[in-house]
PDB file of C-alpha atoms in Angstrom:
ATOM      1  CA  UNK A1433     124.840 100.857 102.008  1.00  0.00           C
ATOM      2  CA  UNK A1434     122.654 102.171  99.326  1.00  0.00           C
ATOM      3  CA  UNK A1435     119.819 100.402  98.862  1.00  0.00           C
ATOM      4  CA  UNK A1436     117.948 100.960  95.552  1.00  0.00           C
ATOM      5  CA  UNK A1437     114.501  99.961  95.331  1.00  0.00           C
ATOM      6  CA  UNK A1438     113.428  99.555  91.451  1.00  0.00           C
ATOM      7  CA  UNK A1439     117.072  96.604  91.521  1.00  0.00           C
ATOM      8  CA  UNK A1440     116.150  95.157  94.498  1.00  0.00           C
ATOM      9  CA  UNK A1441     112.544  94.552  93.624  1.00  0.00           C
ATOM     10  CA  UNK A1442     113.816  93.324  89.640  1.00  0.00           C
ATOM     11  CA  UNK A1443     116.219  91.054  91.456  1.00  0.00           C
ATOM     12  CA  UNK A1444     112.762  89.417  93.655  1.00  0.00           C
ATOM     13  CA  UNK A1445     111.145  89.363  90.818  1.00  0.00           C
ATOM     14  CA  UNK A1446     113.417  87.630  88.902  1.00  0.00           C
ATOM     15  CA  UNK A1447     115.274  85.500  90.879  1.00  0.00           C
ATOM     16  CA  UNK A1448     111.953  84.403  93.931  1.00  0.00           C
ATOM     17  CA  UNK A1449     114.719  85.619  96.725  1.00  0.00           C
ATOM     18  CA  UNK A1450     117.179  87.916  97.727  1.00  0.00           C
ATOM     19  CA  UNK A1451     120.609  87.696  98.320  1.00  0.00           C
ATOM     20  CA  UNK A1452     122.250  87.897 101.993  1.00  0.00           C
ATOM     21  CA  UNK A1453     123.641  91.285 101.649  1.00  0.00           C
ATOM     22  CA  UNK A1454     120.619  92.682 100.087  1.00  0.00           C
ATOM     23  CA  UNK A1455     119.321  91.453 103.260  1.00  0.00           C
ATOM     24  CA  UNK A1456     121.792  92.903 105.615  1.00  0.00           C
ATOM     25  CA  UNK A1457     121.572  95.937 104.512  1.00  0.00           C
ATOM     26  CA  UNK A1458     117.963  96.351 104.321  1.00  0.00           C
ATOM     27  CA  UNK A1459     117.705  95.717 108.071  1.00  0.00           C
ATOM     28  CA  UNK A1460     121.348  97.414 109.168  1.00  0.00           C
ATOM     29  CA  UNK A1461     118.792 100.601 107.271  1.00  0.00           C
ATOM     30  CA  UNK A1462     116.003 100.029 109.453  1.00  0.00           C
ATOM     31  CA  UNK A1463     117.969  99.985 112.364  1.00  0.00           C
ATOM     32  CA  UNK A1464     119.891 102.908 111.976  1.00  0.00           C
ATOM     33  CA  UNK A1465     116.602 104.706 110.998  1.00  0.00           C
ATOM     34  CA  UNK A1466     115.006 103.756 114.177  1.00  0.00           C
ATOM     35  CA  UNK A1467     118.104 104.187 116.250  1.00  0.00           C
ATOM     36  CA  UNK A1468     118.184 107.741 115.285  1.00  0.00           C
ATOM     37  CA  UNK A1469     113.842 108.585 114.782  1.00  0.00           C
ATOM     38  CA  UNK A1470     112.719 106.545 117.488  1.00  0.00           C
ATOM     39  CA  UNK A1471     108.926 106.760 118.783  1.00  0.00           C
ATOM     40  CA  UNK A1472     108.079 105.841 122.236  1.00  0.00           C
ATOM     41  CA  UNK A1473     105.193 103.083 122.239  1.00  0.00           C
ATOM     42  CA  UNK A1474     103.687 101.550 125.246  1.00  0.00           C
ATOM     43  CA  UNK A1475     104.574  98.094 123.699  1.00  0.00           C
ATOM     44  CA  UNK A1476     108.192  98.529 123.630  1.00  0.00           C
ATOM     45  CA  UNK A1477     108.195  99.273 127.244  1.00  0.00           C
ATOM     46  CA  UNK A1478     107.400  96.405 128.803  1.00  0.00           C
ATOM     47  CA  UNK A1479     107.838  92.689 128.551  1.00  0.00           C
ATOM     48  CA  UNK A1480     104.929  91.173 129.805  1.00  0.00           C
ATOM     49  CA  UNK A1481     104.144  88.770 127.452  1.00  0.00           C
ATOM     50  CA  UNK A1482      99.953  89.214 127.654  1.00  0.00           C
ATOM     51  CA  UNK A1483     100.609  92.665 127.018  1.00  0.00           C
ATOM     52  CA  UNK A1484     102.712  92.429 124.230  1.00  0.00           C
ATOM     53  CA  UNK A1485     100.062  89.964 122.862  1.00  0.00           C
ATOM     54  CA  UNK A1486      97.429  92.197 123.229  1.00  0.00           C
ATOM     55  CA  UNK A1487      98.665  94.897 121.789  1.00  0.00           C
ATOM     56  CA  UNK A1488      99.905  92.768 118.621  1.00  0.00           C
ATOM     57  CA  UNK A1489      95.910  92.046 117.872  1.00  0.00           C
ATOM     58  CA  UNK A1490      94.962  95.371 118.300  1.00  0.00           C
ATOM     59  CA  UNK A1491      97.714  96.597 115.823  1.00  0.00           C
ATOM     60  CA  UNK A1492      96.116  94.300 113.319  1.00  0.00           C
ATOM     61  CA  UNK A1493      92.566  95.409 113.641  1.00  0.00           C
ATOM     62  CA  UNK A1494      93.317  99.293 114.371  1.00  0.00           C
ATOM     63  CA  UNK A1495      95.413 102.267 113.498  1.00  0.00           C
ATOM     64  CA  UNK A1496      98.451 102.503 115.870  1.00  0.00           C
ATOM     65  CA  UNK A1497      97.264 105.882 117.577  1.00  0.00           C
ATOM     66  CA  UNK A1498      93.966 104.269 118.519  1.00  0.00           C
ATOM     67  CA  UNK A1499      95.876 101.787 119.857  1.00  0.00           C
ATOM     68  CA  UNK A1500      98.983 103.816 121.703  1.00  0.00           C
ATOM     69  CA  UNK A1501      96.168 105.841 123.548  1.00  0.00           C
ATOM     70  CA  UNK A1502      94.800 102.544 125.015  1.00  0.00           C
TER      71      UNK A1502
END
């Protein structure tokens, strides 16, 4: 799964999309990258809908440490 940046943003450029597996492995990437550097935020804790909402808007309009300490 090596993912090389400069091809797959050629291949966008050329072609307006990219294919499945590009796809697959971008995200299968993120995943693992996550799975083993995770950070704790206060959003991924809960499920409450209004909070999750909230702090969605915040995240737009200010930098995530601002908004973790909140």
């Amino acid at each position: 799964m090596t993912l090389n940046p400069e091809h797959i943003t050629r291949n966008y450029l050329e072609t307006g999309t990219l294919d499945q597996k590009t796809v697959r492995d971008f995200r299968d990437s993120i995943y693992a990258h996550y799975r083993t550097h995770p950070r704790s935020m206060p959003w991924r804790e809960t499920r409450e809908p209004y909070r999750v909402l909230l702090s969605e808007i915040m995240l737009q309009q200010t930098p995530v440490e601002r908004v973790k300490s909140k």
